[in-house]
Short mmCIF file of C-alpha atoms in Angstrom, two decimals:
data_model
loop_
_atom_site.label_atom_id
_atom_site.label_comp_id
_atom_site.label_asym_id
_atom_site.label_seq_id
_atom_site.Cartn_x
_atom_site.Cartn_y
_atom_site.Cartn_z
CA MET C 1 81.74 22.23 -56.97
CA ALA C 2 78.80 23.38 -58.91
CA ALA C 3 78.15 26.99 -59.73
CA THR C 4 74.89 26.88 -57.90
CA VAL C 5 76.71 26.27 -54.67
CA ALA C 6 79.44 28.78 -55.39
CA ALA C 7 76.91 31.59 -55.97
CA ARG C 8 74.20 30.43 -53.51
CA VAL C 9 72.21 33.36 -52.18
CA ARG C 10 70.29 33.56 -48.99
CA ALA C 11 67.34 35.96 -49.44
CA GLY C 12 65.53 35.47 -46.10
CA THR C 13 64.70 31.75 -46.78
CA SER C 14 66.56 28.78 -45.37
CA ALA C 15 68.44 26.86 -48.08
CA PRO C 16 70.24 23.52 -47.62
CA ALA C 17 73.75 23.66 -46.33
CA PHE C 18 76.51 23.06 -48.93
CA TRP C 19 77.81 19.87 -47.32
CA GLN C 20 74.43 18.02 -47.52
CA MET C 21 73.95 14.95 -49.64
CA GLN C 22 72.89 16.67 -52.85
CA TRP C 23 76.13 18.62 -53.02
CA LEU C 24 78.51 15.76 -52.07
CA PRO C 25 79.37 14.56 -55.61
CA LEU C 26 80.11 18.16 -56.62
CA LEU C 27 82.29 18.64 -53.52
CA LEU C 28 84.35 15.61 -54.61
CA VAL C 29 84.78 17.06 -58.10
CA ALA C 30 85.98 20.35 -56.60
CA ALA C 31 88.25 18.46 -54.24
CA ALA C 32 89.93 16.65 -57.12
CA ALA C 33 90.31 19.80 -59.24
CA ALA C 34 91.42 22.29 -56.57
CA GLU C 35 94.89 21.39 -55.42
CA GLN C 36 96.27 24.84 -54.58
CA GLN C 37 93.02 26.54 -53.64
CA VAL C 38 91.15 27.05 -50.33
CA PRO C 39 87.44 27.47 -49.64
CA LEU C 40 85.91 30.82 -48.63
CA VAL C 41 82.63 31.06 -46.75
CA LEU C 42 80.94 34.45 -46.44
CA TRP C 43 77.83 35.40 -44.49
CA SER C 44 76.26 38.64 -43.30
CA SER C 45 73.54 39.98 -41.04
CA ASP C 46 72.28 42.16 -43.95
CA ARG C 47 70.09 40.99 -46.85
CA ASP C 48 70.73 40.80 -50.66
CA LEU C 49 74.54 41.46 -50.61
CA TRP C 50 75.33 38.84 -53.22
CA ALA C 51 73.64 38.04 -56.55
CA PRO C 52 73.96 34.76 -58.41
CA SER C 53 76.78 34.52 -60.95
CA ALA C 54 75.97 33.21 -64.39
CA ASP C 55 79.48 32.35 -65.60
CA THR C 56 80.61 29.96 -62.90
CA HIS C 57 80.79 26.27 -63.53
CA GLU C 58 81.92 23.03 -61.94
CA GLY C 59 85.61 23.13 -61.02
CA HIS C 60 85.68 26.94 -61.32
CA ILE C 61 88.58 28.64 -59.41
CA THR C 62 87.87 32.12 -58.15
CA SER C 63 90.58 34.58 -58.97
CA ASP C 64 91.48 37.78 -57.12
CA MET C 65 89.51 39.96 -59.57
CA GLN C 66 86.41 37.81 -59.27
CA LEU C 67 86.68 37.72 -55.49
CA SER C 68 86.75 41.53 -55.41
CA THR C 69 83.44 41.58 -57.38
CA TYR C 70 81.93 39.43 -54.68
CA LEU C 71 83.36 41.46 -51.77
CA ASP C 72 82.73 44.96 -53.05
CA PRO C 73 78.93 44.96 -52.60
CA ALA C 74 79.20 43.58 -49.07
CA LEU C 75 81.86 46.12 -48.06
CA GLU C 76 80.11 49.09 -49.71
CA LEU C 77 76.52 48.30 -48.81
CA GLY C 78 76.82 45.90 -45.91
CA PRO C 79 77.91 46.33 -42.24
CA ARG C 80 81.09 48.12 -41.42
CA ASN C 81 82.15 45.47 -38.92
CA VAL C 82 84.01 42.64 -40.74
CA LEU C 83 85.18 39.43 -39.04
CA LEU C 84 87.85 37.32 -40.73
CA PHE C 85 88.20 33.78 -39.33
CA LEU C 86 91.58 32.66 -40.73
CA GLN C 87 92.74 29.12 -40.28
CA ASP C 88 96.32 28.07 -40.96
CA LYS C 89 95.08 25.20 -43.19
CA LEU C 90 91.68 24.31 -44.59
CA SER C 91 90.44 22.43 -47.67
CA ILE C 92 87.10 21.52 -49.11
CA GLU C 93 87.99 17.91 -48.16
CA ASP C 94 87.68 18.90 -44.50
CA PHE C 95 83.98 19.60 -45.07
CA THR C 96 83.41 16.33 -46.89
CA ALA C 97 85.41 14.25 -44.37
CA TYR C 98 84.21 15.83 -41.15
CA GLY C 99 80.85 17.38 -42.07
CA GLY C 100 77.54 15.80 -41.26
CA VAL C 101 76.63 14.44 -44.75
CA PHE C 102 73.56 12.34 -45.48
CA GLY C 103 71.61 14.19 -42.75
CA ASN C 104 73.95 13.09 -39.93
CA LYS C 105 73.99 16.54 -38.30
CA GLN C 106 75.10 15.11 -34.92
CA ASP C 107 78.34 13.95 -36.54
CA SER C 108 79.19 17.30 -38.10
CA THR C 109 82.20 19.30 -36.77
CA PHE C 110 80.76 22.50 -38.32
CA SER C 111 77.42 22.73 -36.49
CA ASN C 112 77.90 26.39 -35.49
CA LEU C 113 79.08 27.40 -39.00
CA GLU C 114 76.17 25.45 -40.50
CA ASN C 115 73.70 27.18 -38.17
CA ALA C 116 75.16 30.60 -39.01
CA LEU C 117 74.69 29.98 -42.71
CA ASP C 118 71.20 28.78 -42.23
CA LEU C 119 70.17 31.84 -40.20
CA ALA C 120 72.13 34.42 -42.15
CA PRO C 121 70.04 36.59 -44.49
CA SER C 122 72.93 36.61 -47.07
CA SER C 123 75.64 34.06 -47.55
CA LEU C 124 78.09 32.96 -50.22
CA VAL C 125 80.18 29.77 -50.54
CA LEU C 126 83.19 29.71 -52.85
CA PRO C 127 84.69 26.18 -52.81
CA ALA C 128 87.96 26.98 -54.58
CA VAL C 129 89.62 30.43 -54.28
CA ASP C 130 93.13 30.99 -55.62
CA TRP C 131 95.76 31.15 -52.97
CA TYR C 132 97.01 34.54 -54.19
CA ALA C 133 93.54 36.04 -53.75
CA VAL C 134 93.36 34.72 -50.18
CA SER C 135 96.94 35.84 -49.40
CA THR C 136 96.00 39.44 -50.23
CA LEU C 137 92.55 39.28 -48.56
CA THR C 138 93.58 41.05 -45.35
CA THR C 139 95.28 43.89 -47.26
CA TYR C 140 92.27 44.24 -49.56
CA LEU C 141 89.83 44.43 -46.66
CA GLN C 142 92.01 46.98 -44.89
CA GLU C 143 92.08 49.24 -47.91
CA LYS C 144 88.40 48.98 -48.52
CA LEU C 145 87.38 49.60 -44.88
CA GLY C 146 90.10 52.11 -44.09
CA ALA C 147 90.78 50.30 -40.82
CA SER C 148 93.85 48.31 -39.72
CA PRO C 149 93.27 44.63 -38.82
CA LEU C 150 92.85 44.02 -35.14
CA HIS C 151 94.04 40.59 -33.99
CA VAL C 152 91.56 39.51 -31.30
CA ASP C 153 90.68 36.42 -29.27
CA LEU C 154 87.63 35.64 -27.10
CA ALA C 155 89.02 37.46 -24.09
CA THR C 156 89.78 40.72 -25.91
CA LEU C 157 86.54 40.52 -27.95
CA ARG C 158 84.51 40.57 -24.72
CA GLU C 159 86.13 43.87 -23.75
CA LEU C 160 85.86 45.39 -27.24
CA LYS C 161 82.94 47.76 -27.94
CA LEU C 162 81.93 47.78 -31.58
CA ASN C 163 80.14 50.65 -33.26
CA ALA C 164 77.88 50.04 -36.23
CA SER C 165 78.90 53.32 -37.86
CA LEU C 166 82.74 52.89 -37.46
CA PRO C 167 84.57 50.39 -39.62
CA ALA C 168 86.38 47.56 -37.83
CA LEU C 169 88.34 44.65 -39.21
CA LEU C 170 88.68 41.86 -36.66
CA LEU C 171 91.12 39.04 -37.48
CA ILE C 172 90.63 35.78 -35.55
CA ARG C 173 93.27 33.15 -36.14
CA LEU C 174 92.18 29.51 -35.90
CA PRO C 175 94.70 26.66 -35.58
CA TYR C 176 94.87 23.40 -37.47
CA THR C 177 96.74 20.28 -36.58
CA ALA C 178 99.44 18.72 -38.74
CA SER C 179 98.63 15.28 -37.47
CA SER C 180 97.78 12.61 -40.00
CA GLY C 181 95.32 10.85 -37.68
CA LEU C 182 91.54 11.11 -38.14
CA MET C 183 90.67 12.10 -34.61
CA ALA C 184 93.09 15.04 -34.08
CA PRO C 185 91.90 17.14 -37.11
CA ARG C 186 88.28 16.47 -36.15
CA GLU C 187 88.86 17.67 -32.53
CA VAL C 188 90.73 20.80 -33.73
CA LEU C 189 88.02 21.66 -36.33
CA THR C 190 85.36 21.13 -33.65
CA GLY C 191 87.22 23.53 -31.35
CA ASN C 192 87.50 26.11 -34.14
CA ASP C 193 83.72 25.79 -34.80
CA GLU C 194 83.10 26.40 -31.09
CA VAL C 195 85.20 29.60 -31.26
CA ILE C 196 83.14 30.74 -34.29
CA GLY C 197 79.89 30.02 -32.35
CA GLN C 198 81.03 31.96 -29.28
CA VAL C 199 82.17 34.96 -31.32
CA LEU C 200 78.84 35.09 -33.21
CA SER C 201 76.88 34.76 -29.95
CA MET C 202 78.67 37.74 -28.47
CA LEU C 203 77.90 39.87 -31.57
CA LYS C 204 74.27 38.70 -31.48
CA SER C 205 73.94 39.59 -27.81
CA GLU C 206 75.25 43.14 -28.48
CA ASP C 207 73.03 43.40 -31.64
CA VAL C 208 75.98 44.47 -33.79
CA PRO C 209 75.62 44.06 -37.59
CA TYR C 210 78.49 42.27 -39.22
CA THR C 211 79.91 40.46 -42.25
CA ALA C 212 81.99 37.35 -41.56
CA ALA C 213 84.37 35.29 -43.70
CA LEU C 214 86.01 31.94 -43.00
CA THR C 215 89.08 30.87 -45.08
CA ALA C 216 92.62 29.66 -44.62
CA VAL C 217 96.22 30.57 -45.56
CA ARG C 218 96.80 27.28 -47.42
CA PRO C 219 95.17 23.91 -48.12
CA SER C 220 95.19 21.37 -45.33
CA ARG C 221 96.16 18.59 -47.76
CA VAL C 222 93.88 15.93 -46.25
CA ALA C 223 92.67 14.58 -49.59
CA ARG C 224 91.97 10.88 -49.35
CA ASP C 225 90.56 8.21 -51.55
CA VAL C 226 87.17 9.19 -52.84
CA ALA C 227 85.50 6.08 -51.55
CA MET C 228 86.78 6.82 -48.04
CA VAL C 229 85.89 10.51 -48.04
CA ALA C 230 82.36 9.81 -49.23
CA GLY C 231 81.88 7.29 -46.39
CA GLY C 232 81.43 4.35 -48.68
CA LEU C 233 79.71 5.41 -51.89
CA GLY C 234 80.49 1.90 -53.13
CA ARG C 235 81.83 -1.26 -51.48
CA GLN C 236 85.59 -1.62 -51.53
CA LEU C 237 85.96 -5.15 -50.20
CA LEU C 238 89.54 -6.47 -50.04
CA GLN C 239 90.73 -3.40 -51.95
CA LYS C 240 94.17 -2.24 -51.05
CA GLN C 241 94.20 1.42 -50.10
CA THR C 242 96.91 3.26 -52.06
CA LYS C 243 98.52 6.23 -50.39
CA GLN C 244 98.16 9.33 -52.57
CA PRO C 245 101.40 11.24 -53.09
CA VAL C 246 101.35 14.62 -51.33
CA SER C 247 102.60 17.42 -53.55
CA PRO C 248 104.58 20.18 -51.88
CA VAL C 249 102.72 23.35 -50.76
CA ILE C 250 103.20 26.18 -53.19
CA HIS C 251 103.54 29.52 -51.32
CA PRO C 252 102.96 32.95 -52.83
CA PRO C 253 106.11 34.86 -53.55
CA VAL C 254 107.47 37.63 -51.34
CA SER C 255 106.53 40.94 -53.05
CA TYR C 256 107.98 44.38 -52.26
CA ASN C 257 105.71 47.16 -53.45
CA ASP C 258 105.91 50.96 -53.44
CA THR C 259 103.49 52.19 -56.03
CA ALA C 260 103.49 48.81 -57.77
CA PRO C 261 105.19 45.38 -57.38
CA ARG C 262 108.88 45.96 -57.65
CA ILE C 263 110.70 42.89 -56.32
CA LEU C 264 109.56 39.25 -56.39
CA PHE C 265 111.32 36.51 -54.33
CA TRP C 266 110.36 32.87 -54.02
CA ALA C 267 111.85 29.59 -52.91
CA GLN C 268 110.44 26.17 -52.23
CA ASN C 269 112.64 25.97 -49.11
CA PHE C 270 114.55 28.75 -47.34
CA SER C 271 116.85 27.42 -44.59
CA VAL C 272 119.62 29.21 -42.67
CA ALA C 273 122.22 27.86 -40.28
CA TYR C 274 124.37 29.66 -37.71
CA LYS C 275 127.20 27.55 -36.25
CA ASP C 276 125.56 24.41 -37.69
CA HIS C 277 122.23 25.07 -36.08
CA TRP C 278 119.64 25.08 -38.93
CA GLU C 279 116.31 26.92 -39.06
CA ASP C 280 113.58 26.64 -41.67
CA LEU C 281 112.41 30.17 -42.56
CA THR C 282 109.97 29.03 -45.24
CA PRO C 283 106.74 29.09 -43.14
CA ILE C 284 107.51 32.52 -41.68
CA THR C 285 108.59 34.07 -45.02
CA PHE C 286 106.13 33.06 -47.78
CA GLY C 287 102.44 33.57 -47.50
CA VAL C 288 102.89 35.77 -44.37
CA GLN C 289 100.98 39.02 -44.27
CA ASP C 290 103.08 40.83 -41.77
CA LEU C 291 106.59 39.97 -43.08
CA ASN C 292 109.00 42.74 -42.11
CA LEU C 293 110.44 44.24 -45.30
CA THR C 294 111.79 47.39 -43.61
CA GLY C 295 114.91 48.61 -45.41
CA SER C 296 113.89 47.44 -48.88
CA PHE C 297 114.04 49.90 -51.73
CA TRP C 298 113.98 50.01 -55.54
CA ASN C 299 114.96 52.20 -58.44
CA ASP C 300 115.87 51.59 -62.07
CA SER C 301 119.53 50.75 -61.32
CA VAL C 302 119.59 49.32 -57.72
CA ALA C 303 117.17 47.12 -55.85
CA ARG C 304 117.41 45.77 -52.30
CA LEU C 305 115.10 43.26 -50.67
CA SER C 306 115.44 43.25 -46.86
CA LEU C 307 113.93 40.46 -44.75
CA THR C 308 114.04 40.90 -40.92
CA TYR C 309 113.26 38.13 -38.46
CA GLU C 310 112.75 38.62 -34.73
CA GLN C 311 114.16 36.09 -32.33
CA LEU C 312 116.07 34.08 -34.89
CA PHE C 313 119.04 32.34 -33.17
CA GLY C 314 118.12 34.45 -30.16
CA THR C 315 118.45 37.84 -31.84
CA THR C 316 117.13 39.97 -34.70
CA VAL C 317 118.56 38.94 -38.06
CA THR C 318 118.20 40.80 -41.37
CA PHE C 319 118.95 39.34 -44.78
CA LYS C 320 119.57 41.88 -47.57
CA PHE C 321 119.58 40.83 -51.23
CA THR C 322 121.22 43.61 -53.28
CA LEU C 323 120.91 43.64 -57.11
CA MET C 324 122.31 45.99 -59.68
CA ASN C 325 121.02 46.78 -63.14
CA ARG C 326 123.62 47.79 -65.79
CA PHE C 327 123.64 48.39 -69.52
CA TYR C 328 126.26 46.42 -71.57
CA PRO C 329 126.95 47.94 -75.05
CA VAL C 330 128.29 44.62 -76.37
CA SER C 331 124.96 42.88 -75.97
CA ALA C 332 123.01 46.13 -76.34
CA ARG C 333 120.73 45.28 -73.39
CA HIS C 334 120.48 45.63 -69.60
CA TRP C 335 121.71 42.84 -67.36
CA PHE C 336 121.08 42.46 -63.63
CA THR C 337 123.54 40.95 -61.13
CA MET C 338 123.13 40.14 -57.47
CA GLU C 339 126.08 41.97 -56.00
CA ARG C 340 125.95 40.46 -52.49
CA LEU C 341 123.83 38.85 -49.83
CA GLU C 342 124.23 40.51 -46.40
CA ILE C 343 123.38 39.03 -43.06
CA HIS C 344 123.03 41.59 -40.25
CA SER C 345 122.94 40.35 -36.61
CA ASN C 346 124.18 41.69 -33.30
CA GLY C 347 125.71 44.70 -34.99
CA SER C 348 127.89 42.63 -37.28
CA VAL C 349 127.54 42.02 -41.05
CA ALA C 350 128.44 38.89 -42.90
CA TYR C 351 128.62 38.75 -46.71
CA PHE C 352 128.05 36.11 -49.40
CA ASN C 353 129.41 36.83 -52.90
CA VAL C 354 126.75 35.77 -55.35
CA SER C 355 127.95 37.25 -58.67
CA GLU C 356 126.85 34.13 -60.57
CA ILE C 357 123.24 35.14 -60.01
CA THR C 358 122.82 37.23 -63.16
CA GLY C 359 120.67 37.47 -66.30
CA PRO C 360 118.91 39.87 -68.66
CA SER C 361 116.85 42.44 -66.84
CA ILE C 362 113.70 41.47 -68.66
CA TYR C 363 113.95 37.98 -67.23
CA SER C 364 113.92 36.55 -63.70
CA PHE C 365 116.59 34.27 -62.34
CA HIS C 366 115.94 30.66 -61.31
CA CYS C 367 118.17 27.94 -59.86
CA GLN C 368 117.48 24.63 -58.40
CA TYR C 369 119.84 25.29 -55.52
CA VAL C 370 121.42 28.53 -54.35
CA SER C 371 123.48 27.36 -51.45
CA SER C 372 126.76 27.71 -49.53
CA GLN C 373 127.06 23.93 -49.35
CA SER C 374 129.54 22.31 -51.73
CA ASN C 375 127.23 19.43 -52.57
CA LYS C 376 124.58 21.96 -53.84
CA GLY C 377 126.64 24.07 -56.17
CA SER C 378 128.21 26.56 -53.77
CA LEU C 379 126.74 29.59 -55.54
CA LEU C 380 126.98 31.44 -52.20
CA VAL C 381 130.67 32.11 -51.54
CA PRO C 382 131.59 33.43 -48.04
CA ALA C 383 133.49 36.76 -48.25
CA THR C 384 135.64 35.98 -45.24
CA GLN C 385 136.91 32.92 -43.35
CA PRO C 386 135.98 31.57 -40.85
CA PHE C 387 132.34 31.96 -41.77
CA HIS C 388 129.65 30.82 -39.26
CA TRP C 389 126.62 31.24 -41.56
CA GLN C 390 125.21 28.74 -44.04
CA MET C 391 122.18 29.13 -46.30
CA THR C 392 120.25 26.99 -48.76
CA LEU C 393 117.55 28.16 -51.08
CA GLN C 394 115.75 25.39 -53.02
CA ASP C 395 114.03 26.30 -56.31
CA PHE C 396 115.17 29.84 -55.84
CA GLN C 397 113.69 32.49 -58.11
CA ILE C 398 114.03 36.30 -57.95
CA GLN C 399 113.19 39.30 -60.13
CA ALA C 400 113.88 42.93 -59.34
CA PHE C 401 113.46 44.75 -62.63
CA ASN C 402 110.68 44.90 -65.24
CA VAL C 403 108.27 43.25 -62.88
CA THR C 404 104.71 43.10 -64.20
CA GLY C 405 102.05 42.32 -61.62
CA GLU C 406 102.66 39.45 -59.18
CA GLN C 407 104.04 37.03 -61.78
CA PHE C 408 107.63 36.23 -62.61
CA SER C 409 108.86 36.82 -66.16
CA TYR C 410 110.57 34.08 -68.21
CA ALA C 411 113.37 32.64 -66.05
CA SER C 412 117.09 32.65 -66.96
CA ASP C 413 118.15 29.36 -65.34
CA CYS C 414 121.60 28.76 -63.76
CA ALA C 415 121.82 25.32 -65.33
CA GLY C 416 124.12 25.42 -68.32
CA PHE C 417 122.90 24.23 -71.70
CA PHE C 418 125.53 21.39 -71.83
CA SER C 419 124.82 19.53 -68.66
CA PRO C 420 126.86 16.42 -67.68
CA GLY C 421 124.12 14.22 -69.07
CA ILE C 422 124.17 16.04 -72.42
CA TRP C 423 127.93 15.78 -72.61
CA MET C 424 127.84 12.05 -71.89
CA GLY C 425 125.20 11.53 -74.52
CA LEU C 426 127.13 13.55 -77.11
CA LEU C 427 130.48 11.82 -76.43
CA THR C 428 128.80 8.35 -76.58
CA SER C 429 127.09 9.25 -79.87
CA LEU C 430 130.28 10.53 -81.39
CA PHE C 431 132.16 7.37 -80.34
CA MET C 432 129.48 5.11 -81.85
CA LEU C 433 129.46 7.26 -84.99
CA PHE C 434 133.24 6.83 -85.28
CA ILE C 435 132.88 3.01 -85.00
CA PHE C 436 130.15 2.94 -87.65
CA THR C 437 132.17 5.20 -90.00
CA TYR C 438 135.33 3.08 -89.57
CA GLY C 439 133.39 -0.19 -90.16
CA LEU C 440 131.65 1.33 -93.22
CA HIS C 441 135.04 2.46 -94.61
CA MET C 442 136.44 -1.09 -94.13
CA ILE C 443 133.45 -2.61 -95.97
CA LEU C 444 133.77 -0.14 -98.86
CA SER C 445 137.57 -0.87 -99.09
CA LEU C 446 136.98 -4.61 -99.75
CA LYS C 447 138.30 -5.62 -103.36
CA THR C 448 137.24 -8.70 -105.26
CA MET C 449 139.45 -10.70 -107.79
CA ASP C 450 139.42 -9.45 -111.33
CA ARG C 451 140.53 -12.73 -112.93
CA PHE C 452 139.02 -16.19 -112.51
CA ASP C 453 140.07 -19.73 -113.68
CA ASP C 454 138.06 -20.89 -116.76
CA HIS C 455 137.81 -24.69 -116.91
CA LYS C 456 137.20 -24.62 -120.71
CA GLY C 457 140.15 -22.49 -121.44
CA PRO C 458 143.84 -22.83 -120.73
CA THR C 459 144.86 -23.17 -117.15
CA ILE C 460 146.30 -20.16 -115.46
CA THR C 461 149.95 -20.78 -114.87
CA LEU C 462 151.88 -18.95 -112.21
CA THR C 463 155.51 -18.92 -112.73
CA GLN C 464 157.45 -19.74 -109.62
CA ILE C 465 160.34 -17.49 -109.15
CA VAL C 466 163.14 -18.93 -106.95
#
């Protein structure tokens, strides 16, 4: 999306909405470029909170640092009441697919949002914001305002009395359907837009100044063929629609912080089973603001990451990853080892031995599968038998020492250098080399006759010995 849209300023005059016809090609460019980003829409009842940015461009992705430069003026100079409308999933494609483009306002599912942007003295549209920046948005707003987020709905908002002089951070969660049909997402987005309209109407009736933001935890992944999203920019007669492959959602890593990030943990899939009943913990672990990390700690030699889940298998379950950092004189460097993985539930403790998870302390550790199942490597070894717990971590990565920021260091992988495929290739090459060498040796060993019969000279006579 163009920079003019990303830094559009409302200064008391009504400007075109960002989903109108003139911005449609730029929206499509942004949709193709932003795969792991979500849009962020900001508007306020105060004027002149955002200035145009000169360094943005088409396809620009807003980082966490850039987002803070946009938010700081609004939080320092603008209203102290901040509303955060947070959807589970939202993408720029939702606006192009379900918005009223080409002037068809009656078909738009975002009529209340569009009206709010048109009437707001200040507004800002960021089509592509990095997922990490959005994942830390609630914490950032809490620190800047000095107020804890208050989860509200329409019922509680009617009873809530807001004060213009006291800071307040109101978090309103909006759902999104996982259906692949066209009608279900439209109906849900329309319902979300109605919620936004009712909330803004309440604030307007009470004459409370506010700053509002609409964003999502992760993209909705509703990208379709460009011709279909655009509503027929060109005729596609008899053209076979090809289904676009859906890439897996990349979640932000779990980060334990005291004064700085200390432990990072990530997995593409985190599944646990108790007595062969499996539960997927991925959606309630990664990208979750209120993940319970009580019991986690860190120092230079020992680190523990504790993840607690309420009502898992009918009780409270805590998973504790314990890592040790030791200096080995032979290699003259520090190495970390995961000593054990503990599972606490119902007053009992179960252990997995995971000593194979090790590496230099300056690196992180990565493995395709860290699992208790035999067909996935069995890196998790139960300490006792019988053992009722099973666990599988796909694309597992962890780092507990020498963490810099929210990024993993170079990964020490569990896969050996000589994999089965490499061994097969080496043995086959050696066998072919042996055949070639033996054949070359045979060719070089051939000898020709050193005497030949001369028809002009005497005939060679061979004496027969009886």
